[in-house]
XYZ file of C-alpha atoms in Angstrom:
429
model
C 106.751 -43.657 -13.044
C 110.205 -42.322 -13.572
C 109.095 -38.687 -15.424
C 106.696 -36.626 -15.297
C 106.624 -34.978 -18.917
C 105.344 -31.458 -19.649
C 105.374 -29.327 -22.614
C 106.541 -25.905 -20.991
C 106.381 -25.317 -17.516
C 103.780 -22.785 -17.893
C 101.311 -25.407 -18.273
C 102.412 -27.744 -15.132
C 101.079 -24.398 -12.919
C 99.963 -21.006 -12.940
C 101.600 -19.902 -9.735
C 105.044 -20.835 -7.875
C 102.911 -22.000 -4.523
C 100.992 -24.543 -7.032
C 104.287 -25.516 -8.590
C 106.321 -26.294 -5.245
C 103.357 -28.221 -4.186
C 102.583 -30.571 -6.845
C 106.502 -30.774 -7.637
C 106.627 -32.147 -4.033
C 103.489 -34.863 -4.401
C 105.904 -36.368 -7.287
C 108.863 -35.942 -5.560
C 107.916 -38.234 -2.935
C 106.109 -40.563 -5.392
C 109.541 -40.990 -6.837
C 109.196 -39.114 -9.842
C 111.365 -36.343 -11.570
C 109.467 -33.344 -13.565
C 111.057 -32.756 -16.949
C 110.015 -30.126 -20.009
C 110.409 -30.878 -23.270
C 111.119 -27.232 -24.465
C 113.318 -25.833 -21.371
C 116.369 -27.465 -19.389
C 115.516 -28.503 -15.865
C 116.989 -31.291 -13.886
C 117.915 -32.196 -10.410
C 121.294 -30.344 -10.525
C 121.352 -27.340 -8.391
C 121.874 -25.035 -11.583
C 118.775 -27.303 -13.262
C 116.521 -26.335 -10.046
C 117.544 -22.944 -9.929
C 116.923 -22.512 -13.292
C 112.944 -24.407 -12.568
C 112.790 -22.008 -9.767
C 112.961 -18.995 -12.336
C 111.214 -20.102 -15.541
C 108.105 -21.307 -12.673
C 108.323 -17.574 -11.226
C 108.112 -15.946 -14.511
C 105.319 -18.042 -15.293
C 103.301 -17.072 -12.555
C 104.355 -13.251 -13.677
C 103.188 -13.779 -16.694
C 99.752 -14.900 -15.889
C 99.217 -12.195 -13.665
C 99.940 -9.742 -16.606
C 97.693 -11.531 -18.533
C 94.896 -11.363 -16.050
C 95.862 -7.470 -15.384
C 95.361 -6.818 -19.040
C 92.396 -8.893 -19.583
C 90.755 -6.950 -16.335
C 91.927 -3.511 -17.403
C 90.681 -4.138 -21.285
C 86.852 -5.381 -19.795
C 87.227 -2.236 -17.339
C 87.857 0.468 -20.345
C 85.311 -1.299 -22.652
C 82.706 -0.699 -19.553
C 83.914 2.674 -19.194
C 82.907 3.269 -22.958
C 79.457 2.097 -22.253
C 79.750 -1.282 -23.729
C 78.334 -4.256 -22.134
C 81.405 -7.227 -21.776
C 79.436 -10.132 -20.513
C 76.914 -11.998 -21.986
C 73.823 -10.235 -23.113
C 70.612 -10.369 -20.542
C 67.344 -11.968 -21.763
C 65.888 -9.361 -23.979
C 69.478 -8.354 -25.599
C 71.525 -9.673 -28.034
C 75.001 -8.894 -29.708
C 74.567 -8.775 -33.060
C 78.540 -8.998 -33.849
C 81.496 -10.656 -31.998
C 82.528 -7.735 -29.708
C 80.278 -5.727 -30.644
C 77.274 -4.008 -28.239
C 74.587 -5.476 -27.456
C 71.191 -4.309 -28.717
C 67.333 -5.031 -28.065
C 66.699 -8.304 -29.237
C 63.065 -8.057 -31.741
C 60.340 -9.628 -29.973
C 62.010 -10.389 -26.636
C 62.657 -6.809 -26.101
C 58.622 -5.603 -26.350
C 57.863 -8.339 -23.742
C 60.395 -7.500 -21.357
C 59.007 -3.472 -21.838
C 55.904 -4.762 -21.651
C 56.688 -6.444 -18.107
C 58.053 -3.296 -16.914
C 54.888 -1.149 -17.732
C 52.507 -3.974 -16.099
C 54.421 -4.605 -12.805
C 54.971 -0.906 -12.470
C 51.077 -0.683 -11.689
C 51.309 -2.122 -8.471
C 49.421 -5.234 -9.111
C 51.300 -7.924 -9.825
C 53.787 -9.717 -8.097
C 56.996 -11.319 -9.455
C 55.285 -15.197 -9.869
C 52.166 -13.562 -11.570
C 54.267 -11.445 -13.859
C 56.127 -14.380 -14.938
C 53.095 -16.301 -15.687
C 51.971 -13.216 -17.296
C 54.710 -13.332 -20.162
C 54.572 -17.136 -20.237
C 51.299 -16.677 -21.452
C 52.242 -14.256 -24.048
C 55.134 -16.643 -25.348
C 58.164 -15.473 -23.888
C 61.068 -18.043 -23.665
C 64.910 -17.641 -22.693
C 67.412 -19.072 -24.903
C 67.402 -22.010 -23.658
C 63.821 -22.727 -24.396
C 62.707 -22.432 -20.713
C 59.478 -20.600 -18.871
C 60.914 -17.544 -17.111
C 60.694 -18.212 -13.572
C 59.911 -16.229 -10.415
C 63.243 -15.787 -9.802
C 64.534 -14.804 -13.341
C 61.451 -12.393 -13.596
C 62.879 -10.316 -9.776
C 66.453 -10.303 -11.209
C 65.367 -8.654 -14.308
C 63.112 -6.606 -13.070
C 65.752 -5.089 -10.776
C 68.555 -4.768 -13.479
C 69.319 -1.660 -14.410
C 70.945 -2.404 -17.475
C 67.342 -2.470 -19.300
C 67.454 0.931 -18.882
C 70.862 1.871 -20.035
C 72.923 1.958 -17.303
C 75.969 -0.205 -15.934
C 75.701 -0.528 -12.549
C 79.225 -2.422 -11.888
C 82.764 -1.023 -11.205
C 81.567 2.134 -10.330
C 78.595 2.286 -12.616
C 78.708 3.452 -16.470
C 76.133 4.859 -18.507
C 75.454 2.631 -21.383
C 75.855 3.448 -24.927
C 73.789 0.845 -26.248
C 69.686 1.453 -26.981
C 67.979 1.145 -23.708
C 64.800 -1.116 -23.610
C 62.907 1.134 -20.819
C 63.240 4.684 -19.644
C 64.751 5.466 -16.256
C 61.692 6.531 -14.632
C 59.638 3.324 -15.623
C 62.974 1.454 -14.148
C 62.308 3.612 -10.814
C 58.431 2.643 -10.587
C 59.662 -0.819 -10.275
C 62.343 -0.807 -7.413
C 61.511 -1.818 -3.874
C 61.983 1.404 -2.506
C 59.247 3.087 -4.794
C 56.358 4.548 -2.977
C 53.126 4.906 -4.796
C 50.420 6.443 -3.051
C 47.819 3.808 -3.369
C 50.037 1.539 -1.019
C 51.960 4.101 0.941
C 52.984 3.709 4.564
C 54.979 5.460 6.666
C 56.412 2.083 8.094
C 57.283 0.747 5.052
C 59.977 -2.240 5.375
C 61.755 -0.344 2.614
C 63.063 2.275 4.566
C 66.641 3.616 3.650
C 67.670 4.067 7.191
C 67.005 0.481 7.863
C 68.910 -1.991 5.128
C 68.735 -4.931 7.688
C 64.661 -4.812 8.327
C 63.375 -8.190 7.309
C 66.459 -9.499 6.794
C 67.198 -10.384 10.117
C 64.837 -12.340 12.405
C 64.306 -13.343 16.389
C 65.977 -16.875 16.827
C 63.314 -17.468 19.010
C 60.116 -16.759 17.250
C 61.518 -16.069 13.817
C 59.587 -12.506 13.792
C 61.598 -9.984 11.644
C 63.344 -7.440 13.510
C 61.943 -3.854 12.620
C 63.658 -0.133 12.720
C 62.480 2.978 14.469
C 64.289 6.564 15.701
C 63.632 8.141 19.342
C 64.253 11.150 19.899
C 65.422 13.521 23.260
C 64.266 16.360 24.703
C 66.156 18.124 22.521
C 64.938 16.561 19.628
C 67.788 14.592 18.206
C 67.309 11.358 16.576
C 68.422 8.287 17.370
C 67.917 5.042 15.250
C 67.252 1.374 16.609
C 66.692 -2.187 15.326
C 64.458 -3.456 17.438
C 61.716 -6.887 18.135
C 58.141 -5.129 16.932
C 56.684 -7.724 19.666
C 57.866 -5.745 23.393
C 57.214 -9.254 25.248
C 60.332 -11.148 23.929
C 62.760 -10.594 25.817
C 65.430 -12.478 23.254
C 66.115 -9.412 21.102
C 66.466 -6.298 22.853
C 66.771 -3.014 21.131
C 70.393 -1.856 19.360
C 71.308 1.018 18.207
C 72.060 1.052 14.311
C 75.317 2.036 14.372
C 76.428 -1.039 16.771
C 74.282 -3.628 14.952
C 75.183 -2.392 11.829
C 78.705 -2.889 12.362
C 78.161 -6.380 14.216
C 76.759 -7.083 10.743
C 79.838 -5.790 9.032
C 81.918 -8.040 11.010
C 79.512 -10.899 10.604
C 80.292 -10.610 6.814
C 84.169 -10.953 7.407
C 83.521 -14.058 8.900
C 81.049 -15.413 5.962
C 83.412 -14.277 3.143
C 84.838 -16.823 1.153
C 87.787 -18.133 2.715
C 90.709 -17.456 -0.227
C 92.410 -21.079 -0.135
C 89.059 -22.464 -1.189
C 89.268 -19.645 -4.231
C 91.378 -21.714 -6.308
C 89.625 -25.112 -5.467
C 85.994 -22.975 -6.816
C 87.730 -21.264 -10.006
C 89.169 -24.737 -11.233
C 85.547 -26.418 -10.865
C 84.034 -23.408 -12.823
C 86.953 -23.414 -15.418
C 87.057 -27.479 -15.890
C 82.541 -27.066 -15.813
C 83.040 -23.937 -18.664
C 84.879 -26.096 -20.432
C 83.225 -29.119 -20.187
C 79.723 -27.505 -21.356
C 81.043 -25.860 -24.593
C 82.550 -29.603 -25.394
C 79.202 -31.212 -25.290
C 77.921 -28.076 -27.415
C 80.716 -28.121 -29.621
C 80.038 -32.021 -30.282
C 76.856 -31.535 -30.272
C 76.856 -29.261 -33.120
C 79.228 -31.540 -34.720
C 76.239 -33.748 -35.068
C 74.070 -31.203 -35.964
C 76.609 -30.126 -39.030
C 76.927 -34.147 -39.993
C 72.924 -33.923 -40.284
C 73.303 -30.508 -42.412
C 75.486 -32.256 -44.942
C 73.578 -35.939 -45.246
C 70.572 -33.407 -45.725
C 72.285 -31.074 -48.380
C 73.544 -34.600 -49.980
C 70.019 -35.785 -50.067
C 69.185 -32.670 -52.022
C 72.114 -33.221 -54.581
C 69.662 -36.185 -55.370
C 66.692 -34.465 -55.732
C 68.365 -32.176 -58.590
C 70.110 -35.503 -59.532
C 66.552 -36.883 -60.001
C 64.845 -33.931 -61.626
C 67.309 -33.869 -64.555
C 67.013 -37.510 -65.516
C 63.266 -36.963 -65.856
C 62.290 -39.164 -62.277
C 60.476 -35.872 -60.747
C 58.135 -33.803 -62.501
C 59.097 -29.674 -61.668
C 56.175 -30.103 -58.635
C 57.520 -32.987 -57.183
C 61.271 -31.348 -57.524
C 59.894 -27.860 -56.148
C 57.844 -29.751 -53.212
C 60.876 -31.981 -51.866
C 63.820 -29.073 -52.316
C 61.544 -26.913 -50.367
C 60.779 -29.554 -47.378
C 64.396 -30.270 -47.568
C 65.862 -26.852 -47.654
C 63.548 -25.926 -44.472
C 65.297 -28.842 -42.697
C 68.620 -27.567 -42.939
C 67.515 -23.919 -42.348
C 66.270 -25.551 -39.157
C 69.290 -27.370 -38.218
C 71.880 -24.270 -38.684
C 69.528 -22.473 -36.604
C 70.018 -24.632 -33.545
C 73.663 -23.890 -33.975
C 73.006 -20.380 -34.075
C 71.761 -20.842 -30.726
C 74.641 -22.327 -29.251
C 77.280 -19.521 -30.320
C 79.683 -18.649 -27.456
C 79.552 -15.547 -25.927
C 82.685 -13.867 -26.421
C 84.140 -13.188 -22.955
C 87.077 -14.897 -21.148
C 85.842 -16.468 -17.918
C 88.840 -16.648 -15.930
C 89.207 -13.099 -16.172
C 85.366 -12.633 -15.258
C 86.282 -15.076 -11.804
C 89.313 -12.905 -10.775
C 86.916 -10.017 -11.155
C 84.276 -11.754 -9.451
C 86.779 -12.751 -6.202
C 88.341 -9.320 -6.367
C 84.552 -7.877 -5.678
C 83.934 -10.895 -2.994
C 86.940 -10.105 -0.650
C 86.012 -7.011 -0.296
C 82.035 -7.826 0.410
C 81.684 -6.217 3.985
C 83.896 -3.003 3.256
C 81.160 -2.647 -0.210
C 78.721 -3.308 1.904
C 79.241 -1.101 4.400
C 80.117 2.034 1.414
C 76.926 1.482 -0.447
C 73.958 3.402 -0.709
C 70.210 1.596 0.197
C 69.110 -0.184 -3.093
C 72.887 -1.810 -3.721
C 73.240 -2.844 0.383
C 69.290 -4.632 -0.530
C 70.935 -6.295 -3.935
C 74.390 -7.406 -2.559
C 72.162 -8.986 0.725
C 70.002 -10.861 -1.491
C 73.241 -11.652 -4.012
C 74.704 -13.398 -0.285
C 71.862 -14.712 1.572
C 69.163 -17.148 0.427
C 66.775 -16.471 2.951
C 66.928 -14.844 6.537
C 69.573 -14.748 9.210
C 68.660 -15.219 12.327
C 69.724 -13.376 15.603
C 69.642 -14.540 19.396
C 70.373 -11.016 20.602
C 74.406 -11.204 20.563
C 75.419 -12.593 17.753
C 74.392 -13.820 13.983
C 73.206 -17.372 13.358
C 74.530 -20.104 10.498
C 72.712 -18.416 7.245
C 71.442 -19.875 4.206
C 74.253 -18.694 2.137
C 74.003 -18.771 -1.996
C 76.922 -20.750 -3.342
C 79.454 -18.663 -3.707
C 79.432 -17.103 -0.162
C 79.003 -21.074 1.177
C 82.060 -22.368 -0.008
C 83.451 -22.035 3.593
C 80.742 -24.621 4.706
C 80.789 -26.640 1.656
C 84.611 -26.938 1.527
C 85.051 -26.698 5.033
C 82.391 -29.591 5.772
C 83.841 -32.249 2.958
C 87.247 -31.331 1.621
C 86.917 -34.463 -0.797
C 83.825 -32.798 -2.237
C 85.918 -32.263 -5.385
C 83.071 -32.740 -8.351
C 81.126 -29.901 -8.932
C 78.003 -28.844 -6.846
C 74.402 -28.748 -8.517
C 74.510 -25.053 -9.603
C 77.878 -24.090 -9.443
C 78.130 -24.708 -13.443
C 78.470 -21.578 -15.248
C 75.115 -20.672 -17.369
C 75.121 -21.364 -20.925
C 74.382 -18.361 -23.280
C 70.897 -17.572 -23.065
């Protein structure tokens, strides 16, 4: 191949590193770039002038991205909700707020008030509302899972706990203190303890376990003769001699370190963004097609009714048999633009959302080490899948969710270029 043929050089790459690169994999293939709107050739004034329009390219994408971050942060700072609405919203407008959704809404309140009694745990809840009919958009049974994340989401109760946190000025579903009864750290008196594994001077209890007996490792104070404190992780079993005690300060900081070294490495960033982008876009093809179909079906049905009247005029149907086969027909369609209804886009530009979402995941062990107890508890359980284990010096090989394993997934198969089972962005609903 002689050329390589692009519209604008915009759309050959989004950065100058990307363009050098790729402009190199042709150039040894043999091949010359060439746009069909700008002058570029292999002259020095033709390169030089590549060099610049691939420079201001990459400028103007960042801008783009700057604006599109800066627009989400001053809608958020206005109360409004950017993303797409949790189970139990919905936005009744494009950009407007989202609002309780009828129905959904007085099951998710209703999950609220029951778990907040103490009794129920996150599977029997779920079971609970399955029982009562709930469904997400998709159709689905809520699972375990879904049930813990919404149960610990403080959005339901008006508030916007992201970029600093934002008070909402859309209609919360729950009040505040009902959202507090349901947290972790809650204490009721029935179940009190003064050992609870909850305790706000110990973020890492139950997190972290012996390598060598898996136990979790537990959190206590001594104190001196003069009465000062002094905190310690520590094996609740005496006899194993793997993990001794360490003082908070020094294991909290080994942890802090420990989630340097599991943060996503950033030249597998752009390798994870272009699966998401290409999966994004794939997904809302097969919707749009699919409701392509569904409109095809709308007008074969709304041409079958043109028959119907067609019939009823020349005297074929009587006025009952007319009435009975418009209705049966007219529910049909009403049925068919409804499952389009359910496949609207949410209106939010996902690039933007992953530069967010990266700017937020480079920093993970500075947040972590800033936040207060509940958000160190979320952010643990947003990075770790299960427990970490610890041989008394250092931190073991986690079970990491995706995002924090692409150093292992990239790092293990670098021709692993399709997209992982659950690294697809979800669908509205």
């Amino acid at each position: 191949m002689t050329f390589f043929v692009v519209y604008k050089l915009d759309r050959f790459a989004r950065n100058q590193e990307d363009h050098v690169m790729v402009r190199a994999i042709l150039k040894r293939a043999g091949t010359e770039l060439r746009s069909v709107t700008e002058t570029i050739d292999e002259t020095p004034v033709g390169r030089a002038m590549e060099g610049m329009i691939s420079v201001f390219a990459e400028l103007d994408n960042n801008m783009r991205t700057e604006r599109t971050m800066q627009g989400m942060l001053e809608r958020l700072k206005q109360g409004v909700w950017v993303w797409q609405a949790p189970l139990g919203y919905y936005r009744p407008n494009k950009g407007s707020n989202i609002t309780p959704e009828p129905n959904r809404s007085d099951l998710i309140r209703l999950a609220f008030e029951e778990y907040s009694k103490g009794t129920y745990t996150y599977k029997r809840i779920a079971s609970f509302l399955i029982d009562r009919g709930l469904k997400t958009r998709q159709g689905k049974n809520p699972s375990t899972q879904l049930m813990q994340k919404i149960l610990t989401n403080p959005i339901y109760c008006g508030k916007i706990d992201i970029w600093g946190g934002h008070k909402g000025t859309f209609e919360p579903i729950i009040s505040e203190s009902l959202f507090a009864k349901c947290q972790p750290d809650y204490m009721k008196s029935a179940h009190a303890s003064p050992r609870s594994a909850n305790n706000p001077l110990f973020p890492l209890r139950k997190l972290v376990v012996c390598e060598e007996c898996e136990t979790s490792l537990t959190g206590s104070s001594s104190r001196n003769r003069h009465g000062t404190k002094y905190p310690y992780y520590h094996h609740p079993h005496p006899n194993c001699d793997k993990t001794k005690s360490i003082p908070k300060e020094s294991f909290e900081q080994l942890f802090v370190e420990y989630l340097d070294d599991i943060t996503p490495n950033s030249k597998y960033e752009k390798l994870f963004k272009a699966i998401v982008l290409d999966e994004w876009q794939n997904r809302y093809k097969k919707i749009d097609n699919a409701n392509a179909q569904i409109r095809r079906e709308i007008s074969a049905l709304e041409a079958e009714r043109q028959k119907v009247f067609d019939f009823h005029r020349a005297g074929k149907y009587t006025d009952a048999d007319f009435l009975e086969q418009k209705n049966l027909i007219n529910e049909q369609i009403d049925k068919k633009h409804s499952l389009i209804q359910e496949k609207r886009e949410e209106e939010f530009e996902m690039e933007g959302m992953l530069d967010y979402c990266f700017s937020y995941v480079r920093t993970t062990a500075k947040s972590w080490k800033k936040a207060e107890y509940m958000k160190k508890l979320r952010l643990q359980k947003l990075i770790f899948a299960g427990s970490i284990k610890y041989d008394g010096k250092k931190f073991g090989t986690p079970d990491l969710r995706l995002l924090y394993g692409m150093n292992q997934l990239c790092g293990a198969d670098k021709s692993n270029l399709v997209a992982p089972r659950g690294i697809g962005p979800l669908l509205p609903g």
